[in-house]
Coordinates of C-alpha atoms and ligand atoms in Angstrom, one line a residue:
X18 CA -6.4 10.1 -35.4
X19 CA -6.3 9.3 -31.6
X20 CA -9.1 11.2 -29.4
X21 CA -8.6 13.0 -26.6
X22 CA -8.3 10.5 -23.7
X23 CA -11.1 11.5 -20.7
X24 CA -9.2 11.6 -17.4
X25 CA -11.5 10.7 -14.5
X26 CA -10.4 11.2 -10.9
X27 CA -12.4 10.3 -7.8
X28 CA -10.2 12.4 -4.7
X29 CA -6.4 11.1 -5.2
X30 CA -7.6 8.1 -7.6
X31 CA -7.7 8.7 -11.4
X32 CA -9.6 5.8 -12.6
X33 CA -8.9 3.3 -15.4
X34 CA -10.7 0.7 -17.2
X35 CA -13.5 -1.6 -15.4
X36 CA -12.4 -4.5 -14.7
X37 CA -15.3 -6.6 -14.4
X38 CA -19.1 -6.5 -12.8
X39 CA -19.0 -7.9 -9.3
X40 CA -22.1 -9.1 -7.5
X41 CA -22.9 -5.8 -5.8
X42 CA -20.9 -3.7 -7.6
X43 CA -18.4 -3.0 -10.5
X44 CA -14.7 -3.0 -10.3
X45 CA -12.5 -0.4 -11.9
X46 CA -9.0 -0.1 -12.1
X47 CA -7.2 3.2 -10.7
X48 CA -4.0 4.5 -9.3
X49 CA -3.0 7.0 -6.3
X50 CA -1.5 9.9 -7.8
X51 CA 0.3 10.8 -5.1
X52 CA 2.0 7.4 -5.2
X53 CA 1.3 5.8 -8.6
X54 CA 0.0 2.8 -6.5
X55 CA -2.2 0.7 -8.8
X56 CA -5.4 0.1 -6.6
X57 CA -8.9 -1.8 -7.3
X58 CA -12.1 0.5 -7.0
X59 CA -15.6 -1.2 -5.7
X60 CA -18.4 1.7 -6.7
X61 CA -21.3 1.2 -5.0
X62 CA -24.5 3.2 -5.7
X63 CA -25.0 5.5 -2.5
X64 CA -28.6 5.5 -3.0
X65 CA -29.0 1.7 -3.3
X66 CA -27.0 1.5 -0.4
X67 CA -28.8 3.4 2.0
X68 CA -32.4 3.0 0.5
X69 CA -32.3 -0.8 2.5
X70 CA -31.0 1.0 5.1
X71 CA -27.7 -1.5 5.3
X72 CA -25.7 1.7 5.9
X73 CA -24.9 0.6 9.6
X74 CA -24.1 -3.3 8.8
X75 CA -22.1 -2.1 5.7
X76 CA -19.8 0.8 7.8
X77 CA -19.7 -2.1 10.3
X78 CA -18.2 -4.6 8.0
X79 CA -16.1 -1.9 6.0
X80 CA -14.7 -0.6 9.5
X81 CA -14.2 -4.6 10.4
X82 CA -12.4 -5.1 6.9
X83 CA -10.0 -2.1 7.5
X84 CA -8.3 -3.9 10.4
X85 CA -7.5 -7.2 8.5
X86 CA -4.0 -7.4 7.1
X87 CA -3.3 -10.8 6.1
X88 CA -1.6 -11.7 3.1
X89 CA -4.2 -14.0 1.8
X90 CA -7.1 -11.7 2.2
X91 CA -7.5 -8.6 -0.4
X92 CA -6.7 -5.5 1.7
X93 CA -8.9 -2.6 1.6
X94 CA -7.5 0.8 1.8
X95 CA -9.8 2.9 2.4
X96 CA -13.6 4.0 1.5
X97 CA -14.4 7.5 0.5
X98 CA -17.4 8.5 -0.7
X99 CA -19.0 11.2 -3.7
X100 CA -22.7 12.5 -3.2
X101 CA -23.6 9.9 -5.0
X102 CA -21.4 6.2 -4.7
X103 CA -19.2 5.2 -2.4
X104 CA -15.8 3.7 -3.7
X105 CA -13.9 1.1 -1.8
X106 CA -10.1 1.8 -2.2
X107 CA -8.9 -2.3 -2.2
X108 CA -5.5 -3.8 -3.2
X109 CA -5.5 -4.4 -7.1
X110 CA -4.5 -7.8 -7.4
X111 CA -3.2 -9.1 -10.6
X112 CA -3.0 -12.4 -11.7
X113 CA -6.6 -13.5 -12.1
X114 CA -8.5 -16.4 -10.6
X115 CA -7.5 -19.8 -9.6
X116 CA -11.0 -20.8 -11.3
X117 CA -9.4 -19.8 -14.9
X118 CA -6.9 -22.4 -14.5
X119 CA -9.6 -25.0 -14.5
X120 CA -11.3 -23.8 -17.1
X121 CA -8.2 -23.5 -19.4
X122 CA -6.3 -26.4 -17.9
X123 CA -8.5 -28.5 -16.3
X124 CA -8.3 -29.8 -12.7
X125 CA -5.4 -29.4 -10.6
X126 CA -3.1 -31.9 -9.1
X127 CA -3.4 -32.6 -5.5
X128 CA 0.0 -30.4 -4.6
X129 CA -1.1 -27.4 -6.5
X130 CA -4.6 -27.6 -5.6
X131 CA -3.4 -27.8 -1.7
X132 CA -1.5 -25.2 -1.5
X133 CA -4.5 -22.5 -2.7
X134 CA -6.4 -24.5 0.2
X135 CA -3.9 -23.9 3.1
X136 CA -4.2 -20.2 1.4
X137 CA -7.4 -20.2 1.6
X138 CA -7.7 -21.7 5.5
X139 CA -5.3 -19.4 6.5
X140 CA -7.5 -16.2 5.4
X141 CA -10.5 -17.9 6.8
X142 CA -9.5 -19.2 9.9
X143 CA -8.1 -15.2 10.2
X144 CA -10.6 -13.5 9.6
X145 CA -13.1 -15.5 11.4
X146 CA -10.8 -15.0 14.9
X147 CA -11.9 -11.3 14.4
X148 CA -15.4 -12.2 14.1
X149 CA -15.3 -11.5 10.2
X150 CA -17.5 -14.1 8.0
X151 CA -17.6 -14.1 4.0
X152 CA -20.9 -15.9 4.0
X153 CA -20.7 -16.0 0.0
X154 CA -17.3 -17.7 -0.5
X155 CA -17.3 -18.5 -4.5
X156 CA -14.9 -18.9 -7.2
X157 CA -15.5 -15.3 -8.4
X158 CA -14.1 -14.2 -4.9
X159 CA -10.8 -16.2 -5.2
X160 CA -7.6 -14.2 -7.1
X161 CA -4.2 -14.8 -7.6
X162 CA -1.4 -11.9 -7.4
X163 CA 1.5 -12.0 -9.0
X164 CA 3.3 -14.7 -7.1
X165 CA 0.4 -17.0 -7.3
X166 CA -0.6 -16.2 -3.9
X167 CA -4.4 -16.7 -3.2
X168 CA -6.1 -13.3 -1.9
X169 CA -9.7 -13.5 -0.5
X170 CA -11.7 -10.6 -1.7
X171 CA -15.0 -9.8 -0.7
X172 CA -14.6 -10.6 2.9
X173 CA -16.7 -9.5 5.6
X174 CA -19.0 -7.8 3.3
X175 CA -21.7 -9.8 3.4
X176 CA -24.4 -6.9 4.0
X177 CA -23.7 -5.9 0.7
X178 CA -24.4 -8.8 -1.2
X179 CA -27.5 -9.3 0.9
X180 CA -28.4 -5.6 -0.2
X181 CA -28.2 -7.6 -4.2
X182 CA -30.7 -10.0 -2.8
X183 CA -33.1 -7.1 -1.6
X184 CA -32.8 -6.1 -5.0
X185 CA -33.2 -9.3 -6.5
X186 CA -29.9 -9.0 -8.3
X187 CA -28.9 -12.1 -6.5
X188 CA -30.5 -14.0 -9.0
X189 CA -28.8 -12.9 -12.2
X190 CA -25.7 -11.9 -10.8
X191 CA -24.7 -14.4 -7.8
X192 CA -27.3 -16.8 -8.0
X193 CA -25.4 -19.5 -7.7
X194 CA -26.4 -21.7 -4.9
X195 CA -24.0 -24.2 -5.7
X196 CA -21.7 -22.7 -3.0
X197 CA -23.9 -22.2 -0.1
X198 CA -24.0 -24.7 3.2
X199 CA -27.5 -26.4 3.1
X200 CA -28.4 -24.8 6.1
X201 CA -27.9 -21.1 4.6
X202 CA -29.9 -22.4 1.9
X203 CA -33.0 -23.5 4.8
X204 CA -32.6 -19.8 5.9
X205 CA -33.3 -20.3 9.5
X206 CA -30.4 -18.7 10.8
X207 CA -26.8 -20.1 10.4
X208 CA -23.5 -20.0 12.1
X209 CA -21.4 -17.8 9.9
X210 CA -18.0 -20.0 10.8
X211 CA -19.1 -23.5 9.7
X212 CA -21.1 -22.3 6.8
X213 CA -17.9 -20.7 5.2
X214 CA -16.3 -24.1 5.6
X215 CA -18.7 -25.9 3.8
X216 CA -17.9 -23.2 1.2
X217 CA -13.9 -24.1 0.7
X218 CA -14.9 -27.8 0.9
X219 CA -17.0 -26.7 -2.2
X220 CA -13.8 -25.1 -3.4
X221 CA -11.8 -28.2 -2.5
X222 CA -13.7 -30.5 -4.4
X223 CA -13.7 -28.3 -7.8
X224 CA -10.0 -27.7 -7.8
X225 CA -9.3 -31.5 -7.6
X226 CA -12.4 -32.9 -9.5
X227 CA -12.7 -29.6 -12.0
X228 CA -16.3 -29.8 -12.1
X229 CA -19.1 -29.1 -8.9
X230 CA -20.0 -31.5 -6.6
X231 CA -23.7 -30.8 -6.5
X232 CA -25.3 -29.1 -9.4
X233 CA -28.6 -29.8 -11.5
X234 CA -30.5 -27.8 -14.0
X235 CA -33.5 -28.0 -11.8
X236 CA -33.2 -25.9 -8.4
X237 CA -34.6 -27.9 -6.2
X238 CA -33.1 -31.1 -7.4
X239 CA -29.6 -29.1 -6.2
X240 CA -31.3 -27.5 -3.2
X241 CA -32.2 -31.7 -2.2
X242 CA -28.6 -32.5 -3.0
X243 CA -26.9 -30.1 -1.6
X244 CA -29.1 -30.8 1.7
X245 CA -27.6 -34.2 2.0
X246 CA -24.8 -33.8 0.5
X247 CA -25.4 -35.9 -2.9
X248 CA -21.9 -36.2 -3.8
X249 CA -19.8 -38.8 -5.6
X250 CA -15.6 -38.0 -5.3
X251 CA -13.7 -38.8 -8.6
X252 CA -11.7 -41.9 -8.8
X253 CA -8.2 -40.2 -9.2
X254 CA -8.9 -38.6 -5.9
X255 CA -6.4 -39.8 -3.4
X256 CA -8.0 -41.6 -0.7
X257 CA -6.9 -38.5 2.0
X258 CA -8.1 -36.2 0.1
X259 CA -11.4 -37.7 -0.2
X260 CA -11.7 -38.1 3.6
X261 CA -11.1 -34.9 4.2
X262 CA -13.7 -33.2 1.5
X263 CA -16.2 -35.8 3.4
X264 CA -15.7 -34.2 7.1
X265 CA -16.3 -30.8 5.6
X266 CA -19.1 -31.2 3.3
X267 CA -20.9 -32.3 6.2
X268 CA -24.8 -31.1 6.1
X269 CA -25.1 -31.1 9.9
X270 CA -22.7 -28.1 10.8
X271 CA -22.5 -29.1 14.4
X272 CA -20.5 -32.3 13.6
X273 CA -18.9 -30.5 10.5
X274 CA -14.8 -30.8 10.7
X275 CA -13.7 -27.6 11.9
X276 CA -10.5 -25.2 11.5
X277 CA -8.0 -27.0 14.2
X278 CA -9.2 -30.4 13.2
X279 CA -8.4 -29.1 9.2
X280 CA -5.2 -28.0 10.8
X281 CA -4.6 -31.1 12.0
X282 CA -5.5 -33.3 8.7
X283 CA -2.8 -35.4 7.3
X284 CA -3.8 -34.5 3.7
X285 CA -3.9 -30.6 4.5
X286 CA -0.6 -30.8 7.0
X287 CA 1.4 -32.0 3.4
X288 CA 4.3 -29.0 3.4
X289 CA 1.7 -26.6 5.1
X290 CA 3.3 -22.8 5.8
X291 CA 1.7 -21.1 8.4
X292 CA 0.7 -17.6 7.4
X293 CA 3.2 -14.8 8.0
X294 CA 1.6 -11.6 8.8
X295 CA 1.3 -8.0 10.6
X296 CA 0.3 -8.4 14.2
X297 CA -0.2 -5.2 14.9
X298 CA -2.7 -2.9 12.7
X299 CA -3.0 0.8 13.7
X300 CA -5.6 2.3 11.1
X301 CA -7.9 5.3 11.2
X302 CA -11.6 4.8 11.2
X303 CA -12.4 8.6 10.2
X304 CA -13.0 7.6 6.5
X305 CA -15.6 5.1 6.9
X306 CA -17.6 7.3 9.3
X307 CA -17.1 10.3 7.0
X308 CA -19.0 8.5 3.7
X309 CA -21.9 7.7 5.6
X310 CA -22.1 11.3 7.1
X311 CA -24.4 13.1 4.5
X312 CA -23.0 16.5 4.6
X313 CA -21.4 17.5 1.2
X314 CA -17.7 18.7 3.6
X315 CA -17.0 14.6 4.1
X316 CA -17.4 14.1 -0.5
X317 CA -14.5 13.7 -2.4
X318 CA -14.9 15.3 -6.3
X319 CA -15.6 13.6 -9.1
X320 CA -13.6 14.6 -12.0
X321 CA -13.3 14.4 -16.2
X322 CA -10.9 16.1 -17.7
X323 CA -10.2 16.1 -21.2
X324 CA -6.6 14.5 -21.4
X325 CA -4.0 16.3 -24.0
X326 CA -3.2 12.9 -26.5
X327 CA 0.1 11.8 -26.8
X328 CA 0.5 11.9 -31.0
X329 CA 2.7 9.7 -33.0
X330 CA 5.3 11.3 -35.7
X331 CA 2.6 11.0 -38.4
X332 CA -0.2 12.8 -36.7
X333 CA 2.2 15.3 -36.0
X334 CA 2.6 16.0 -39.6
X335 CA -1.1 15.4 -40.8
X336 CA -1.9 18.1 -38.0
X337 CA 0.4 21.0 -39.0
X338 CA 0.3 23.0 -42.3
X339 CA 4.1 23.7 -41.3
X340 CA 5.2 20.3 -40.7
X341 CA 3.3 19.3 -44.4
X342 CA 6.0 17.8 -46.5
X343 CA 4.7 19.5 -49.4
X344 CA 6.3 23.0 -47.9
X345 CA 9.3 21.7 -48.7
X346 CA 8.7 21.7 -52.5
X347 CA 6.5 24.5 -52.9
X348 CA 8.6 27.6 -53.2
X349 CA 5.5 29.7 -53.0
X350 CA 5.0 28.8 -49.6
X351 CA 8.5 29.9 -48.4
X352 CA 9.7 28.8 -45.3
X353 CA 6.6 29.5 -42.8
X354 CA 7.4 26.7 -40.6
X355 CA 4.5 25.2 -37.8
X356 CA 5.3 23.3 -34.8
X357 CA 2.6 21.5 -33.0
X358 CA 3.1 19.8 -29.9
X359 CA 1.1 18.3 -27.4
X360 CA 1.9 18.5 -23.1
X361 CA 0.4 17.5 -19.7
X362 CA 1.9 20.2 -17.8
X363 CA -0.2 23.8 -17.1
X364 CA 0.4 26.8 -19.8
X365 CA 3.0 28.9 -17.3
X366 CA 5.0 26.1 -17.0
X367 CA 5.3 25.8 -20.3
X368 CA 5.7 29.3 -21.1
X369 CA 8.6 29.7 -18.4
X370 CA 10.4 26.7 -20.0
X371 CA 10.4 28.3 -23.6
X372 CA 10.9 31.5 -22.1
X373 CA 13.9 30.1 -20.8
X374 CA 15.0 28.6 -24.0
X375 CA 14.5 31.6 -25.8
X376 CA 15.8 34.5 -23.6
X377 CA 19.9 33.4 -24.1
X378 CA 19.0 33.4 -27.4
X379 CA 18.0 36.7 -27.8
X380 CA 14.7 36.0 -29.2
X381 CA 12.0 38.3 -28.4
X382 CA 8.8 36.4 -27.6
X383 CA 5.2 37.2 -27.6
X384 CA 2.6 35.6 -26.4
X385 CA -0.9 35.6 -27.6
X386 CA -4.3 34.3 -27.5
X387 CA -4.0 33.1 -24.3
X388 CA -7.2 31.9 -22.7
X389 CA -7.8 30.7 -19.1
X390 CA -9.1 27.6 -18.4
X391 CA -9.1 23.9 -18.7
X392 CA -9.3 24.1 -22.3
X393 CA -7.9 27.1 -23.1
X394 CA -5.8 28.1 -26.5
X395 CA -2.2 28.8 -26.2
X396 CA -0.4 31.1 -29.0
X397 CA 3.0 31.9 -28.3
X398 CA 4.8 33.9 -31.2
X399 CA 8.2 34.6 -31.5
X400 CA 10.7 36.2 -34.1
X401 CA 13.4 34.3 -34.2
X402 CA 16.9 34.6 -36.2
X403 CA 17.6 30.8 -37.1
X404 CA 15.5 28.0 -37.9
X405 CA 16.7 24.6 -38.3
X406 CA 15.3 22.5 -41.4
X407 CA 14.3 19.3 -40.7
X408 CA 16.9 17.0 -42.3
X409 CA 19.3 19.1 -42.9
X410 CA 22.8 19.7 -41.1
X411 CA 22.9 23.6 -42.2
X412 CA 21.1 26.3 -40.6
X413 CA 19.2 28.4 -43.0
X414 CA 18.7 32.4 -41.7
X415 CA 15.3 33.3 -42.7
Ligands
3AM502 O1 -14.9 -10.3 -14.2 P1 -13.6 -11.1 -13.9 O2 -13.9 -12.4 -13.3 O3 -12.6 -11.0 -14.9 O4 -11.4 -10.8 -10.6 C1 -12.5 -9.9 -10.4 C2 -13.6 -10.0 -11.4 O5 -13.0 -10.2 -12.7 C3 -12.1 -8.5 -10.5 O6 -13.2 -7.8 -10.8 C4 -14.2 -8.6 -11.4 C5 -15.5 -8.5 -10.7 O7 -15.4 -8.9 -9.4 N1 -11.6 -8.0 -9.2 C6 -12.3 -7.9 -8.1 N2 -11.5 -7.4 -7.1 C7 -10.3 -7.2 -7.6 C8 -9.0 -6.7 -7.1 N3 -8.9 -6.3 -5.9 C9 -10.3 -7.6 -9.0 N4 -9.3 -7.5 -9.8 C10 -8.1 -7.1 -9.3 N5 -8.0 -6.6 -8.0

C-alpha cells in the first residue's frame, strides 16, 4: 500500500523532488501555493555561507541578479531564508541542457548550434552592461525551456562558487578547468568580461565539434594548452565558423574579439534576432537584505507534514472491514457497512459538508472521537434510514 506522502513547505513553496546537485548547492523542484507556479529552489547552507564571510559579495550578487530580466538568463525570484539555509526562488526551466543533445545525438549542425550562441551572447552581453559576470560559464549552467530557448543560470553568482573553492568542493564538483580563460587559470586577477568570452568560445567549439577543444588527463598538460590555446578545429567546420572560434579563444584577453565585433561577425550575423526584453525592472530588495539579517522575525518556516494518500479502488477495499467483499456472503455479518475515505481539506470542512448532506435527509449525526491536531482521528457516526448496496439498483432499509 502507498505511504503517506511527506509534504515539505519552505514559506509559500512546498518542495518536490531534487533535481540535481549543483556546484554550490542542490536544486529542488517546488511550486507557489498561492499560484501553483512551478519554481526551481537553490538551498544553500547558511552556515557555509557566512562562515567565509561571502555574505556581503553573495547579497550583492543576489540583489544584482534580481534586477536582470532577460529572456535568455534564468530569472530569480526571490531569496528567503530559514535559520538555517537560504533558498533562492529561480524560474524552473524545463527542457534540460543543450549539452544532452551532444551526448545523445552528437554534435550540432552549424544553424542549430548558432542559434544557442546568439542566445547565449545576448544573455552575456546583457548581463555584463549591468556589471554582472558568470566567471564559471559551463555546460552544466546552460538549459533549455520548453521552446528550446537557451536560459543562463547561475549568473552573477560567482561568490558562491568561489565559497565551493574555499571549501575545496571545487575539485569534485566543478573542477573542470576545461572552461576557464587561461588567464583565470594564472590567478593574477582577470577582467570578468573577456574571460566569460573565452568561456562561450569554449561552448562554441563543443556544440560544433561535440568534443573539448583542450582537455588532457594530466592537469598541467591542459593548464599548458589551454594557455596557448592548443587547439586543432574539425574539418567539417565551415571555414567562418572556424575564424570566429579563433578570435575568441584568444589567450591574450586584450586583443581577444569582443561583444560588438561578435555582433558584427558574418558567421554569428546568419538570421541573428536581437533579444526582446523588459526595459524597465521595478523589484523590491527587502528580501535579500532580510536573509542575511540574523534575527529569527526575517525566517520563513520550514515545514513536514504528513500528506493524507490518495488510495486506488483496491486499497480502498483491502483497508475497510465494511468494504470486504466477503460481507457480502457472510450472512452472519449482516449488513455493517464501512466507508473509508481519504481528503486534504481540514475536519470542519468536512464535517459541514456531510452535515450538509445529511441534515435534508433527516439523518441524525454524531460525531465522535474527534481529536485536535495535525493528525488527529475523525469518527463521525450517524444512524441513517437507507443504505445503498454497492452494485445493486434497489435500496435495501436496514
Ligand atoms: O543534474 P542535472 O544536470 O540533470 O539542469 C540542472 C542540473 O540538472 C538543474 O539542476 C541540476 C543541478 O544544477 N537545474 C538548475 N537550475 C535549474 C532551473 N532553474 C535546473 N532545472 C530547472 N530549472
Amino acid at each position: 500500500m502507498s505511504q503517506p506522502r511527506i509534504k515539505r513547505c519552505v514559506g509559500k513553496y512546498e518542495v518536490g523532488r531534487t533535481i540535481g546537485e549543483g556546484t554550490f548547492a542542490k536544486v529542488k523542484f517546488a511550486r507557489n501555493s498561492e499560484t501553483g507556479e512551478p519554481v526551481a529552489l537553490k538551498i544553500l547552507d547558511k552556515e557555509k555561507v557566512l562562515k567565509h564571510k561571502m555574505a556581503e559579495q553573495i547579497k550583492r550578487e543576489i540583489a544584482t541578479m534580481k534586477l536582470i530580466r532577460h529572456p535568455n538568463v534564468v530569472r530569480l525570484y526571490e531569496v528567503i531564508g530559514s535559520k538555517t539555509k537560504i533558498f533562492i526562488v529561480l524560474e524552473f526551466v524545463t527542457g534540460g541542457e543543450p549539452f544532452d543533445k551532444i551526448v545523445n545525438h552528437g554534435r550540432m549542425r552549424e544553424d542549430e548550434a548558432r542559434r544557442y550562441f546568439q542566445q547565449l551572447i545576448n544573455a552575456v552581453d546583457y548581463c555584463h552592461s549591468r556589471g554582472v559576470y558568470h566567471r564559471d560559464l559551463k555546460p552544466e549552467n546552460l538549459l533549455l525551456d520548453a521552446y528550446d530557448n537557451l536560459k543562463v543560470s547561475d549568473f552573477g553568482l560567482s561568490a558562491l562558487s568561489q565559497q565551493v573553492r574555499e571549501d575545496g568542493l571545487l575539485h569534485t564538483t566543478c573542477g573542470t578547468p576545461n572552461y576557464a580563460a587561461p588567464e583565470v587559470l594564472n590567478d593574477r586577477g582577470y577582467d570578468g568580461a573577456t574571460a566569460d568570452l573565452w568561456s562561450c568560445g569554449v561552448i562554441l567549439f563543443v556544440l560544433l565539434a561535440g568534443y573539448l577543444p583542450f582537455d588532457d588527463f594530466n592537469l598541467m598538460n591542459l593548464y599548458k594548452k589551454i594557455s596557448v590555446a592548443e587547439f586543432t578545429c574539425p574539418p567539417w567546420l565551415s571555414f567562418s565558423a572556424m575564424k570566429l572560434i579563433t578570435r575568441i579563444l584568444d589567450p591574450n584577453p586584450m586583443t581577444r574579439i569582443t561583444i560588438p565585433e561578435i555582433l558584427q561577425d558574418e558567421w554569428f550575423k546568419k538570421d541573428y534576432k536581437p533579444p526582446v526584453f523588459e526595459e524597465k525592472v521595478d523589484t523590491n530588495l527587502d528580501d535579500v537584505e532580510a536573509v542575511f539579517k540574523d534575527s529569527e522575525e526575517h525566517h520563513v518556516t520550514e515545514k513536514r507534514e504528513e500528506q493524507p494518500t490518495t488510495m486506488n479502488a483496491f486499497e480502498l477495499i483491502s483497508m475497510s472491514k465494511g468494504l470486504n467483499l466477503g460481507n457480502l456472503f457472510d450472512a452472519e455479518q449482516g449488513f455493517k457497512r464501512e466507508t473509508r475515505f481519504t481528503s486534504k481539506c481540514p475536519a470542519n470542512e468536512i464535517i459541514h459538508k456531510i452535515e450538509e448532506a445529511a441534515k435534508p435527509l433527516g439523518f441524525d449525526m454524531r460525531l465522535e472521537n474527534v481529536k485536535a491536531g495535525r493528525k488527529g482521528n475523525l469518527n463521525v457516526a450517524t444512524e441513517c434510514g437507507w443504505i445503498s448496496l454497492w452494485g445493486n439498483d434497489e435500496f435495501h432499509t436496514i
